[in-house]
Amino acid sequence: MSYARVRCVGLVGVTGHVVQVEADLAPGLPTVAITGLPDTALHEARDRVRAAVVNSGRVWPNRRITINLLPATLPKQGSGFDLAIAVAVLGSAGELPLAPLDQVVLLGELGLDGTVRPVRGALPMVAAVARTGHHRVIVPFGNATEAGMIPGVRIHAVRTLRQLADFLTDGIPLPDPPEAAPASCTPTPDLADLAGQGLGRRALEVAAAGGHHLALLGPPGAGKSMLAERLPSVLPELPDDAAMEVTSLHSIAGLLPPEGQLIRRPPFQAPHHTATVSALIGGGTGLARPGAVSLAHRGVLLLDEAPEFNRNVLDALRQPLEHGRVRLARSRGTAEYPARIQLVLAANPCPCAKPSGDVSCDCTPLARRRYLGRLSGPLLDRVDIQVTVRRVRAAELTEEFAGGEPSAVVAARVATARAAAVERWSGLGRRSNAEMPGPVLRRPPWRLPGTDIRELRARLDRGSLSARGFDRVLRLAWTIADLDGRERPDAEDIREAIGLRTGEAL
């Protein structure tokens, strides 16, 4: 028989698709042709696979070899098809019996010596296998603990092509995956390290409780970056579905922790201000890869020194902030990645950024306007909380000060507030106040009394708040009420929400 077929998995974005790998041998000059929309890495598989087969003690057929990847309309990328291609070729040549691989999926990149090397995206690949009803997967040993996170799928780990060939020809059992190593405990920054900043702490707690975006303005050294870096420490752990999404994205990017555990803590990304649109949003040739905004999915994206970012980079965030997803169209297809983040912008008030602030600022009013003007109005309009933090006083920095609560205490209040929001909005398919559509909050039974929102309506009529800002104040008010243990916001909650939204003194 000169034809054989095995199964593999290809990724488009974060979604896996089971791919049939066909191999056919025909008379003619020895050559290898790969069809089915392969990328450059797949075209190079011809030489990798041939060397791996020969160095594993097997005979490479000197015939015309056609390898087809089905469905042919699905773009294929990466080196994870190597193992399946090698087995299909050897099966079509009669070198290996393929009956033991019925309903089995193969994943792995081949080294020239026949070693089976780990691949990126093993977790969403195995999840796709489970979704399509297959129950056995052969993966590289380095991906075994990661693949074992998916329930209902039996994982076998191989180190070399020779080991897999011995299993097929002699029935030598393949080893089960190793047990996952205990997750490493990395210390996280704590709010107890922060001196003063009562307004900043309150804004951070409200942002954490409701999932709101946050902008922190103020002189250098006031604690803006310290506040932002401690936001993940007060966020609750991710539920199973969100943890699987986050772990899959990090698997695709090759950033999964070595112990092979689900990522339970909200991720934190802080790209440098020289980052490009592709680095922030995602990109690359062929099919686009996830960027920092997707790697921060269900977590925090901090843009420190935000006005130093290119304006087109900042404006590229507007669509992900609105929809919680990134859709990237490239020549080889369209990739879609989740990107539901909490954005934190930190900015100095002017280019000179002297620690004493406005007292000794050398910048002209025009220079100050231009500097903060790099943060466009449409972007800032999507940021729920916008506060100005003041420089730290000596007494706060050098003496015992009250109110310096640790992250654990704040996290407990945040968890209670989030639980209240989940219970209230679960019937509408939402997890947090920040995700609630404005029209829902403006209609019964969630519409607030006219006397409570009188000031909010007046600001909308005067034009000091946009319609989007009106809805965001309502969301903030619900979060404030949740933190204070009330079932519905009142006029005081609306007033505080306006202050957090506009940056006015509370």
Short mmCIF file of C-alpha atoms in Angstrom, two decimals:
data_model
loop_
_atom_site.label_atom_id
_atom_site.label_comp_id
_atom_site.label_asym_id
_atom_site.label_seq_id
_atom_site.Cartn_x
_atom_site.Cartn_y
_atom_site.Cartn_z
CA MET A 1 0.00 0.00 0.00
CA SER A 2 1.39 3.42 -0.95
CA TYR A 3 -1.12 5.57 0.95
CA ALA A 4 -1.43 6.34 4.67
CA ARG A 5 -3.23 8.85 6.86
CA VAL A 6 -2.80 10.03 10.45
CA ARG A 7 -4.17 12.91 12.50
CA CYS A 8 -2.61 16.11 13.80
CA VAL A 9 -3.90 19.50 15.00
CA GLY A 10 -3.49 22.97 13.50
CA LEU A 11 -4.13 26.29 15.23
CA VAL A 12 -5.88 29.34 13.80
CA GLY A 13 -5.71 32.01 16.44
CA VAL A 14 -6.51 30.29 19.72
CA THR A 15 -8.77 27.67 18.13
CA GLY A 16 -7.46 24.20 17.26
CA HIS A 17 -8.64 22.12 14.30
CA VAL A 18 -7.98 18.41 13.77
CA VAL A 19 -6.03 17.98 10.51
CA GLN A 20 -5.72 14.81 8.42
CA VAL A 21 -2.11 14.26 7.28
CA GLU A 22 -2.07 12.15 4.09
CA ALA A 23 1.01 10.64 2.47
CA ASP A 24 1.09 9.02 -0.96
CA LEU A 25 4.04 7.37 -2.73
CA ALA A 26 4.21 7.31 -6.52
CA PRO A 27 6.79 6.26 -9.12
CA GLY A 28 9.08 9.05 -10.33
CA LEU A 29 12.02 11.15 -9.30
CA PRO A 30 12.53 11.21 -5.51
CA THR A 31 10.93 14.43 -4.27
CA VAL A 32 8.59 15.65 -1.56
CA ALA A 33 5.60 17.95 -2.18
CA ILE A 34 3.50 19.36 0.68
CA THR A 35 0.04 20.71 -0.14
CA GLY A 36 -2.77 22.16 1.95
CA LEU A 37 -1.75 25.80 2.60
CA PRO A 38 1.52 25.14 4.48
CA ASP A 39 3.65 28.01 5.74
CA THR A 40 7.45 28.30 5.49
CA ALA A 41 8.10 26.16 8.58
CA LEU A 42 5.98 23.38 7.08
CA HIS A 43 7.76 23.57 3.75
CA GLU A 44 11.04 23.11 5.62
CA ALA A 45 9.62 19.98 7.29
CA ARG A 46 10.69 17.96 4.24
CA ASP A 47 14.36 18.15 5.19
CA ARG A 48 13.80 17.87 8.95
CA VAL A 49 11.62 14.80 8.65
CA ARG A 50 13.91 13.03 6.18
CA ALA A 51 16.95 13.47 8.46
CA ALA A 52 14.97 12.42 11.55
CA VAL A 53 13.71 9.24 9.86
CA VAL A 54 17.18 8.18 8.65
CA ASN A 55 18.83 8.96 11.99
CA SER A 56 16.15 6.92 13.76
CA GLY A 57 17.21 3.78 11.87
CA ARG A 58 14.33 3.78 9.37
CA VAL A 59 14.44 3.77 5.56
CA TRP A 60 13.31 6.90 3.74
CA PRO A 61 11.45 5.90 0.54
CA ASN A 62 13.21 7.04 -2.66
CA ARG A 63 9.98 7.78 -4.51
CA ARG A 64 7.81 10.74 -5.31
CA ILE A 65 6.09 11.63 -2.00
CA THR A 66 3.00 13.81 -1.84
CA ILE A 67 1.88 15.00 1.58
CA ASN A 68 -1.53 16.62 1.84
CA LEU A 69 -2.99 18.40 4.88
CA LEU A 70 -6.79 18.31 5.12
CA PRO A 71 -8.86 20.40 5.14
CA ALA A 72 -6.80 22.01 2.38
CA THR A 73 -8.54 25.40 2.83
CA LEU A 74 -7.36 25.77 6.43
CA PRO A 75 -4.03 27.65 6.79
CA LYS A 76 -1.35 25.49 8.45
CA GLN A 77 1.62 26.92 10.31
CA GLY A 78 4.41 25.80 12.59
CA SER A 79 6.49 22.67 13.05
CA GLY A 80 3.98 20.69 15.10
CA PHE A 81 3.09 18.57 12.05
CA ASP A 82 6.58 16.99 11.79
CA LEU A 83 5.84 13.84 13.79
CA ALA A 84 2.59 13.17 11.95
CA ILE A 85 4.28 13.68 8.55
CA ALA A 86 7.08 11.25 9.44
CA VAL A 87 4.66 8.55 10.61
CA ALA A 88 2.41 9.01 7.56
CA VAL A 89 5.37 8.67 5.17
CA LEU A 90 6.71 5.57 6.94
CA GLY A 91 3.22 4.10 7.05
CA SER A 92 2.67 4.62 3.34
CA ALA A 93 6.04 2.92 2.65
CA GLY A 94 5.10 -0.11 4.76
CA GLU A 95 7.80 0.66 7.34
CA LEU A 96 5.31 1.12 10.19
CA PRO A 97 1.89 -0.44 10.89
CA LEU A 98 -0.62 2.32 11.59
CA ALA A 99 -3.48 0.26 13.07
CA PRO A 100 -2.46 1.20 16.67
CA LEU A 101 -2.93 4.86 15.74
CA ASP A 102 -6.62 4.58 14.93
CA GLN A 103 -8.35 7.61 16.51
CA VAL A 104 -4.98 8.79 17.90
CA VAL A 105 -3.67 12.33 17.29
CA LEU A 106 0.05 13.08 16.90
CA LEU A 107 1.81 16.31 17.87
CA GLY A 108 5.49 17.18 17.81
CA GLU A 109 8.42 18.84 16.11
CA LEU A 110 11.34 16.65 15.00
CA GLY A 111 15.01 17.36 15.48
CA LEU A 112 17.46 16.08 12.88
CA ASP A 113 18.51 13.29 15.27
CA GLY A 114 14.94 12.07 15.67
CA THR A 115 14.16 13.70 19.00
CA VAL A 116 10.58 14.87 19.44
CA ARG A 117 10.64 18.47 20.57
CA PRO A 118 7.84 20.41 22.31
CA VAL A 119 5.62 22.76 20.33
CA ARG A 120 3.77 25.96 21.14
CA GLY A 121 0.03 25.81 21.68
CA ALA A 122 -0.17 22.21 22.89
CA LEU A 123 -2.93 23.07 25.37
CA PRO A 124 -5.47 24.50 22.86
CA MET A 125 -4.47 21.74 20.43
CA VAL A 126 -5.36 18.99 22.92
CA ALA A 127 -8.53 20.90 23.84
CA ALA A 128 -9.52 20.71 20.16
CA VAL A 129 -8.86 16.97 20.21
CA ALA A 130 -11.22 16.53 23.16
CA ARG A 131 -13.85 18.71 21.51
CA THR A 132 -13.91 16.54 18.37
CA GLY A 133 -14.38 13.30 20.29
CA HIS A 134 -10.87 11.83 20.10
CA HIS A 135 -9.49 10.43 23.32
CA ARG A 136 -5.79 9.69 22.82
CA VAL A 137 -2.94 12.03 21.94
CA ILE A 138 0.78 11.40 21.51
CA VAL A 139 2.75 14.52 22.44
CA PRO A 140 6.39 15.46 23.02
CA PHE A 141 7.62 14.70 26.53
CA GLY A 142 8.11 18.44 27.09
CA ASN A 143 4.40 19.11 26.45
CA ALA A 144 3.08 16.17 28.50
CA THR A 145 2.14 17.99 31.72
CA GLU A 146 0.61 20.86 29.76
CA ALA A 147 -1.47 18.49 27.62
CA GLY A 148 -2.55 16.60 30.72
CA MET A 149 -4.59 19.59 31.91
CA ILE A 150 -7.39 18.64 29.50
CA PRO A 151 -9.77 16.13 31.12
CA GLY A 152 -11.08 13.14 29.20
CA VAL A 153 -8.02 12.73 26.95
CA ARG A 154 -5.34 10.09 27.53
CA ILE A 155 -1.87 11.50 26.96
CA HIS A 156 1.20 9.53 25.86
CA ALA A 157 4.61 11.22 25.88
CA VAL A 158 7.43 10.34 23.49
CA ARG A 159 11.02 11.55 23.50
CA THR A 160 12.12 10.22 20.09
CA LEU A 161 10.74 9.02 16.80
CA ARG A 162 12.49 5.69 17.43
CA GLN A 163 10.47 5.24 20.64
CA LEU A 164 7.21 5.75 18.73
CA ALA A 165 8.33 3.35 15.97
CA ASP A 166 9.11 0.67 18.57
CA PHE A 167 5.61 1.06 19.97
CA LEU A 168 4.03 0.61 16.54
CA THR A 169 6.18 -2.35 15.42
CA ASP A 170 6.92 -4.21 18.65
CA GLY A 171 4.13 -3.07 20.94
CA ILE A 172 6.51 -1.51 23.51
CA PRO A 173 4.15 0.62 25.65
CA LEU A 174 4.45 4.38 25.56
CA PRO A 175 4.94 6.02 28.96
CA ASP A 176 2.19 8.02 30.60
CA PRO A 177 2.93 11.70 31.17
CA PRO A 178 4.86 12.72 34.27
CA GLU A 179 3.00 14.19 37.19
CA ALA A 180 2.78 17.96 37.20
CA ALA A 181 5.35 19.66 39.38
CA PRO A 182 4.09 21.84 42.24
CA ALA A 183 3.42 25.37 41.12
CA SER A 184 6.17 27.78 42.06
CA CYS A 185 5.15 30.55 44.44
CA THR A 186 6.40 33.87 43.11
CA PRO A 187 6.12 36.74 45.59
CA THR A 188 3.86 39.51 44.33
CA PRO A 189 4.05 43.24 45.21
CA ASP A 190 1.87 44.16 48.17
CA LEU A 191 -0.10 47.33 48.84
CA ALA A 192 1.46 47.42 52.30
CA ASP A 193 4.65 48.67 50.60
CA LEU A 194 2.90 51.84 49.42
CA ALA A 195 3.06 54.99 51.52
CA GLY A 196 0.05 57.30 51.60
CA GLN A 197 -2.03 57.76 48.45
CA GLY A 198 -5.49 57.37 49.97
CA LEU A 199 -7.23 58.50 46.76
CA GLY A 200 -5.06 56.23 44.62
CA ARG A 201 -5.79 53.27 46.89
CA ARG A 202 -9.53 53.93 46.73
CA ALA A 203 -9.42 54.23 42.94
CA LEU A 204 -7.44 50.97 42.73
CA GLU A 205 -9.91 49.13 44.95
CA VAL A 206 -12.91 50.34 42.94
CA ALA A 207 -11.15 49.40 39.69
CA ALA A 208 -10.41 45.90 41.02
CA ALA A 209 -13.92 45.36 42.37
CA GLY A 210 -15.67 46.31 39.14
CA GLY A 211 -13.09 45.45 36.47
CA HIS A 212 -12.79 49.12 35.47
CA HIS A 213 -10.02 50.76 33.46
CA LEU A 214 -7.86 53.21 35.40
CA ALA A 215 -5.76 56.30 34.58
CA LEU A 216 -3.30 57.65 37.14
CA LEU A 217 -1.83 61.13 36.64
CA GLY A 218 0.72 62.81 38.88
CA PRO A 219 4.35 63.83 39.40
CA PRO A 220 7.15 61.26 39.24
CA GLY A 221 7.74 59.32 42.43
CA ALA A 222 4.16 59.75 43.63
CA GLY A 223 3.50 56.01 43.42
CA LYS A 224 1.59 55.63 40.15
CA SER A 225 3.59 52.63 38.94
CA MET A 226 3.61 51.05 42.40
CA LEU A 227 -0.18 51.30 42.54
CA ALA A 228 -0.60 49.80 39.08
CA GLU A 229 1.80 46.92 39.73
CA ARG A 230 -0.19 45.96 42.83
CA LEU A 231 -3.56 45.78 41.09
CA PRO A 232 -3.17 42.02 40.32
CA SER A 233 -2.53 41.35 44.02
CA VAL A 234 -6.08 42.39 44.94
CA LEU A 235 -7.85 40.65 42.05
CA PRO A 236 -9.52 37.27 42.68
CA GLU A 237 -8.13 34.08 41.17
CA LEU A 238 -9.41 33.13 37.72
CA PRO A 239 -12.28 30.63 37.44
CA ASP A 240 -11.72 27.45 35.44
CA ASP A 241 -12.91 28.72 32.05
CA ALA A 242 -10.94 31.98 32.28
CA ALA A 243 -7.84 30.14 33.53
CA MET A 244 -8.03 27.80 30.53
CA GLU A 245 -8.29 30.78 28.14
CA VAL A 246 -5.33 32.55 29.72
CA THR A 247 -3.20 29.40 29.85
CA SER A 248 -3.97 28.63 26.19
CA LEU A 249 -2.85 32.11 25.11
CA HIS A 250 0.42 31.78 27.03
CA SER A 251 0.91 28.31 25.54
CA ILE A 252 0.59 29.73 22.01
CA ALA A 253 3.10 32.45 22.87
CA GLY A 254 5.53 29.92 24.37
CA LEU A 255 5.33 31.58 27.80
CA LEU A 256 3.70 28.81 29.82
CA PRO A 257 5.33 28.17 33.22
CA PRO A 258 7.48 25.01 33.20
CA GLU A 259 5.49 23.27 35.95
CA GLY A 260 2.56 22.89 33.55
CA GLN A 261 -0.16 24.31 35.81
CA LEU A 262 -3.21 26.34 34.88
CA ILE A 263 -2.55 30.06 35.31
CA ARG A 264 -4.83 31.03 38.17
CA ARG A 265 -3.50 34.50 38.96
CA PRO A 266 -4.59 37.35 36.66
CA PRO A 267 -1.71 38.03 34.25
CA PHE A 268 0.19 41.32 34.22
CA GLN A 269 1.78 42.89 31.15
CA ALA A 270 3.77 46.14 31.11
CA PRO A 271 5.24 46.73 27.62
CA HIS A 272 7.92 49.38 27.11
CA HIS A 273 6.80 52.66 25.59
CA THR A 274 8.74 51.84 22.39
CA ALA A 275 6.39 48.89 21.70
CA THR A 276 4.89 48.72 18.21
CA VAL A 277 1.28 48.08 17.26
CA SER A 278 2.17 44.46 16.44
CA ALA A 279 3.82 43.97 19.83
CA LEU A 280 0.85 45.45 21.68
CA ILE A 281 -2.12 44.23 19.64
CA GLY A 282 -0.61 41.21 17.88
CA GLY A 283 0.79 40.60 14.44
CA GLY A 284 3.40 38.91 12.30
CA THR A 285 3.55 37.44 8.84
CA GLY A 286 1.18 34.70 7.79
CA LEU A 287 -1.24 34.24 10.67
CA ALA A 288 -0.90 36.86 13.41
CA ARG A 289 0.43 35.98 16.86
CA PRO A 290 -1.08 37.34 20.12
CA GLY A 291 0.28 40.61 21.47
CA ALA A 292 0.54 42.05 24.97
CA VAL A 293 -3.15 42.95 25.04
CA SER A 294 -4.10 39.27 24.61
CA LEU A 295 -1.39 38.02 26.97
CA ALA A 296 -3.00 40.31 29.58
CA HIS A 297 -6.45 38.76 28.95
CA ARG A 298 -8.41 38.55 32.23
CA GLY A 299 -5.61 40.53 33.85
CA VAL A 300 -3.90 43.93 33.81
CA LEU A 301 -2.20 45.82 30.98
CA LEU A 302 -0.10 48.68 32.33
CA LEU A 303 1.09 51.41 29.99
CA ASP A 304 3.58 53.30 32.14
CA GLU A 305 4.60 56.73 30.84
CA ALA A 306 1.57 56.43 28.55
CA PRO A 307 2.11 59.71 26.61
CA GLU A 308 5.51 58.39 25.47
CA PHE A 309 3.79 55.66 23.42
CA ASN A 310 3.17 56.41 19.76
CA ARG A 311 -0.33 57.75 19.31
CA ASN A 312 -1.25 55.13 16.71
CA VAL A 313 -0.24 52.43 19.21
CA LEU A 314 -2.51 53.89 21.88
CA ASP A 315 -5.43 54.36 19.51
CA ALA A 316 -5.14 50.74 18.41
CA LEU A 317 -6.39 49.83 21.91
CA ARG A 318 -9.78 51.39 21.36
CA GLN A 319 -11.36 48.42 19.60
CA PRO A 320 -10.07 45.77 22.08
CA LEU A 321 -11.25 47.89 25.01
CA GLU A 322 -14.72 48.14 23.49
CA HIS A 323 -15.20 44.53 22.39
CA GLY A 324 -12.78 42.48 24.49
CA ARG A 325 -11.35 40.74 21.42
CA VAL A 326 -8.69 41.37 18.79
CA ARG A 327 -9.37 40.38 15.19
CA LEU A 328 -6.23 40.44 13.03
CA ALA A 329 -6.52 39.99 9.26
CA ARG A 330 -3.38 38.91 7.41
CA SER A 331 -2.58 37.53 3.97
CA ARG A 332 -2.94 33.91 5.10
CA GLY A 333 -6.13 34.34 7.06
CA THR A 334 -7.75 35.99 10.06
CA ALA A 335 -6.84 35.21 13.66
CA GLU A 336 -9.00 36.21 16.61
CA TYR A 337 -7.72 36.40 20.19
CA PRO A 338 -9.55 37.30 23.42
CA ALA A 339 -8.40 40.57 25.00
CA ARG A 340 -10.65 41.42 27.94
CA ILE A 341 -8.25 43.42 30.05
CA GLN A 342 -8.07 46.04 32.75
CA LEU A 343 -6.11 48.90 31.24
CA VAL A 344 -4.02 51.08 33.56
CA LEU A 345 -2.51 54.28 32.16
CA ALA A 346 0.16 56.06 34.20
CA ALA A 347 1.34 59.49 33.10
CA ASN A 348 3.29 62.50 34.32
CA PRO A 349 1.49 65.83 33.87
CA CYS A 350 4.15 67.34 31.62
CA PRO A 351 7.40 66.53 29.76
CA CYS A 352 9.77 67.97 32.39
CA ALA A 353 8.10 65.93 35.18
CA LYS A 354 9.84 67.56 38.11
CA PRO A 355 9.12 65.87 41.44
CA SER A 356 7.81 69.09 42.93
CA GLY A 357 5.12 69.18 40.28
CA ASP A 358 3.52 72.43 39.16
CA VAL A 359 5.54 74.52 41.63
CA SER A 360 8.74 74.44 39.54
CA CYS A 361 7.47 73.16 36.17
CA ASP A 362 9.44 74.59 33.22
CA CYS A 363 6.89 73.58 30.59
CA THR A 364 4.70 76.09 28.79
CA PRO A 365 0.94 75.60 28.89
CA LEU A 366 1.08 74.59 25.21
CA ALA A 367 3.73 71.94 25.92
CA ARG A 368 1.63 70.52 28.76
CA ARG A 369 -1.48 70.37 26.58
CA ARG A 370 0.43 68.70 23.75
CA TYR A 371 2.00 66.15 26.09
CA LEU A 372 -1.23 64.89 27.63
CA GLY A 373 -2.95 65.41 24.27
CA ARG A 374 -1.11 62.32 23.05
CA LEU A 375 -3.72 60.42 25.03
CA SER A 376 -6.61 60.91 22.62
CA GLY A 377 -10.07 61.84 23.81
CA PRO A 378 -11.72 58.66 22.43
CA LEU A 379 -9.18 56.51 24.33
CA LEU A 380 -9.58 58.37 27.62
CA ASP A 381 -13.36 58.29 27.23
CA ARG A 382 -13.09 54.49 27.52
CA VAL A 383 -11.17 54.72 30.82
CA ASP A 384 -13.66 54.63 33.67
CA ILE A 385 -11.51 56.04 36.49
CA GLN A 386 -9.22 59.05 35.99
CA VAL A 387 -7.56 60.40 39.13
CA THR A 388 -4.60 62.61 39.95
CA VAL A 389 -2.31 61.32 42.70
CA ARG A 390 -0.33 63.82 44.73
CA ARG A 391 3.30 63.59 45.73
CA VAL A 392 4.05 61.75 48.95
CA ARG A 393 4.70 63.84 52.04
CA ALA A 394 7.70 63.22 54.26
CA ALA A 395 5.55 62.13 57.19
CA GLU A 396 3.90 59.46 55.07
CA LEU A 397 7.22 58.16 53.79
CA THR A 398 9.30 58.16 56.97
CA GLU A 399 6.83 57.56 59.81
CA GLU A 400 4.24 55.00 60.76
CA PHE A 401 1.13 55.91 58.83
CA ALA A 402 -2.47 54.77 59.14
CA GLY A 403 -4.47 53.18 56.35
CA GLY A 404 -1.66 51.20 54.75
CA GLU A 405 -3.72 48.06 54.36
CA PRO A 406 -2.03 44.97 52.88
CA SER A 407 -3.28 43.49 49.62
CA ALA A 408 -4.93 40.53 51.39
CA VAL A 409 -7.33 42.80 53.29
CA VAL A 410 -8.29 44.77 50.19
CA ALA A 411 -8.57 41.56 48.14
CA ALA A 412 -11.16 40.20 50.60
CA ARG A 413 -13.39 43.24 50.08
CA VAL A 414 -12.88 43.04 46.32
CA ALA A 415 -13.85 39.36 46.30
CA THR A 416 -17.05 40.11 48.22
CA ALA A 417 -17.98 42.94 45.84
CA ARG A 418 -17.25 40.80 42.78
CA ALA A 419 -19.37 37.97 44.17
CA ALA A 420 -22.28 40.38 44.60
CA ALA A 421 -21.92 41.55 41.00
CA VAL A 422 -21.73 37.99 39.67
CA GLU A 423 -24.88 37.04 41.58
CA ARG A 424 -26.72 40.10 40.26
CA TRP A 425 -25.64 39.89 36.60
CA SER A 426 -25.23 36.11 36.13
CA GLY A 427 -28.64 35.87 34.50
CA LEU A 428 -27.45 38.37 31.88
CA GLY A 429 -24.24 36.48 31.16
CA ARG A 430 -21.91 39.09 32.71
CA ARG A 431 -19.16 38.76 35.33
CA SER A 432 -18.52 42.33 36.45
CA ASN A 433 -20.05 45.78 36.53
CA ALA A 434 -17.62 47.04 33.88
CA GLU A 435 -19.04 44.54 31.37
CA MET A 436 -22.64 45.70 31.77
CA PRO A 437 -24.16 47.43 28.70
CA GLY A 438 -25.29 50.97 29.39
CA PRO A 439 -28.83 50.50 28.06
CA VAL A 440 -29.44 47.74 30.62
CA LEU A 441 -28.46 50.04 33.48
CA ARG A 442 -30.74 52.77 32.15
CA ARG A 443 -33.84 50.58 31.99
CA PRO A 444 -35.99 49.00 34.72
CA PRO A 445 -35.36 47.20 36.98
CA TRP A 446 -31.82 48.63 37.17
CA ARG A 447 -32.61 52.28 36.40
CA LEU A 448 -31.76 54.57 39.32
CA PRO A 449 -34.19 57.22 40.63
CA GLY A 450 -34.07 60.60 38.90
CA THR A 451 -33.26 62.37 42.17
CA ASP A 452 -30.09 60.27 42.58
CA ILE A 453 -28.77 60.94 39.08
CA ARG A 454 -29.78 64.60 38.82
CA GLU A 455 -26.18 65.85 38.83
CA LEU A 456 -25.16 63.17 36.33
CA ARG A 457 -27.92 64.20 33.92
CA ALA A 458 -26.95 67.87 34.26
CA ARG A 459 -23.35 67.09 33.34
CA LEU A 460 -24.50 65.18 30.28
CA ASP A 461 -26.68 68.10 29.16
CA ARG A 462 -23.81 70.56 29.68
CA GLY A 463 -21.49 68.38 27.61
CA SER A 464 -18.96 67.77 30.39
CA LEU A 465 -19.76 64.05 30.14
CA SER A 466 -20.32 62.01 26.98
CA ALA A 467 -23.02 59.38 26.69
CA ARG A 468 -20.32 56.75 27.15
CA GLY A 469 -19.12 58.61 30.25
CA PHE A 470 -22.68 58.69 31.60
CA ASP A 471 -22.88 54.89 31.42
CA ARG A 472 -19.44 54.44 32.93
CA VAL A 473 -20.37 56.56 35.94
CA LEU A 474 -23.39 54.30 36.46
CA ARG A 475 -21.13 51.23 36.39
CA LEU A 476 -18.77 52.83 38.88
CA ALA A 477 -21.67 53.64 41.19
CA TRP A 478 -22.78 50.01 41.21
CA THR A 479 -19.24 48.95 42.09
CA ILE A 480 -19.04 51.47 44.94
CA ALA A 481 -22.33 50.17 46.29
CA ASP A 482 -21.05 46.59 46.11
CA LEU A 483 -17.92 47.54 48.06
CA ASP A 484 -20.01 49.22 50.73
CA GLY A 485 -22.45 46.29 50.95
CA ARG A 486 -25.55 48.04 49.54
CA GLU A 487 -27.95 46.46 47.08
CA ARG A 488 -28.31 49.60 44.92
CA PRO A 489 -26.33 52.83 44.48
CA ASP A 490 -27.54 56.06 46.04
CA ALA A 491 -26.81 59.74 45.35
CA GLU A 492 -23.55 59.63 47.35
CA ASP A 493 -22.31 56.71 45.27
CA ILE A 494 -23.10 58.66 42.10
CA ARG A 495 -21.21 61.67 43.46
CA GLU A 496 -18.13 59.60 44.28
CA ALA A 497 -18.34 57.89 40.88
CA ILE A 498 -18.40 61.28 39.15
CA GLY A 499 -15.32 62.31 41.10
CA LEU A 500 -13.46 59.14 40.11
CA ARG A 501 -14.52 59.56 36.50
CA THR A 502 -13.66 63.24 36.11
CA GLY A 503 -10.67 63.45 38.44
CA GLU A 504 -12.34 66.12 40.55
CA ALA A 505 -11.66 66.24 44.29
CA LEU A 506 -13.80 63.79 46.23
#
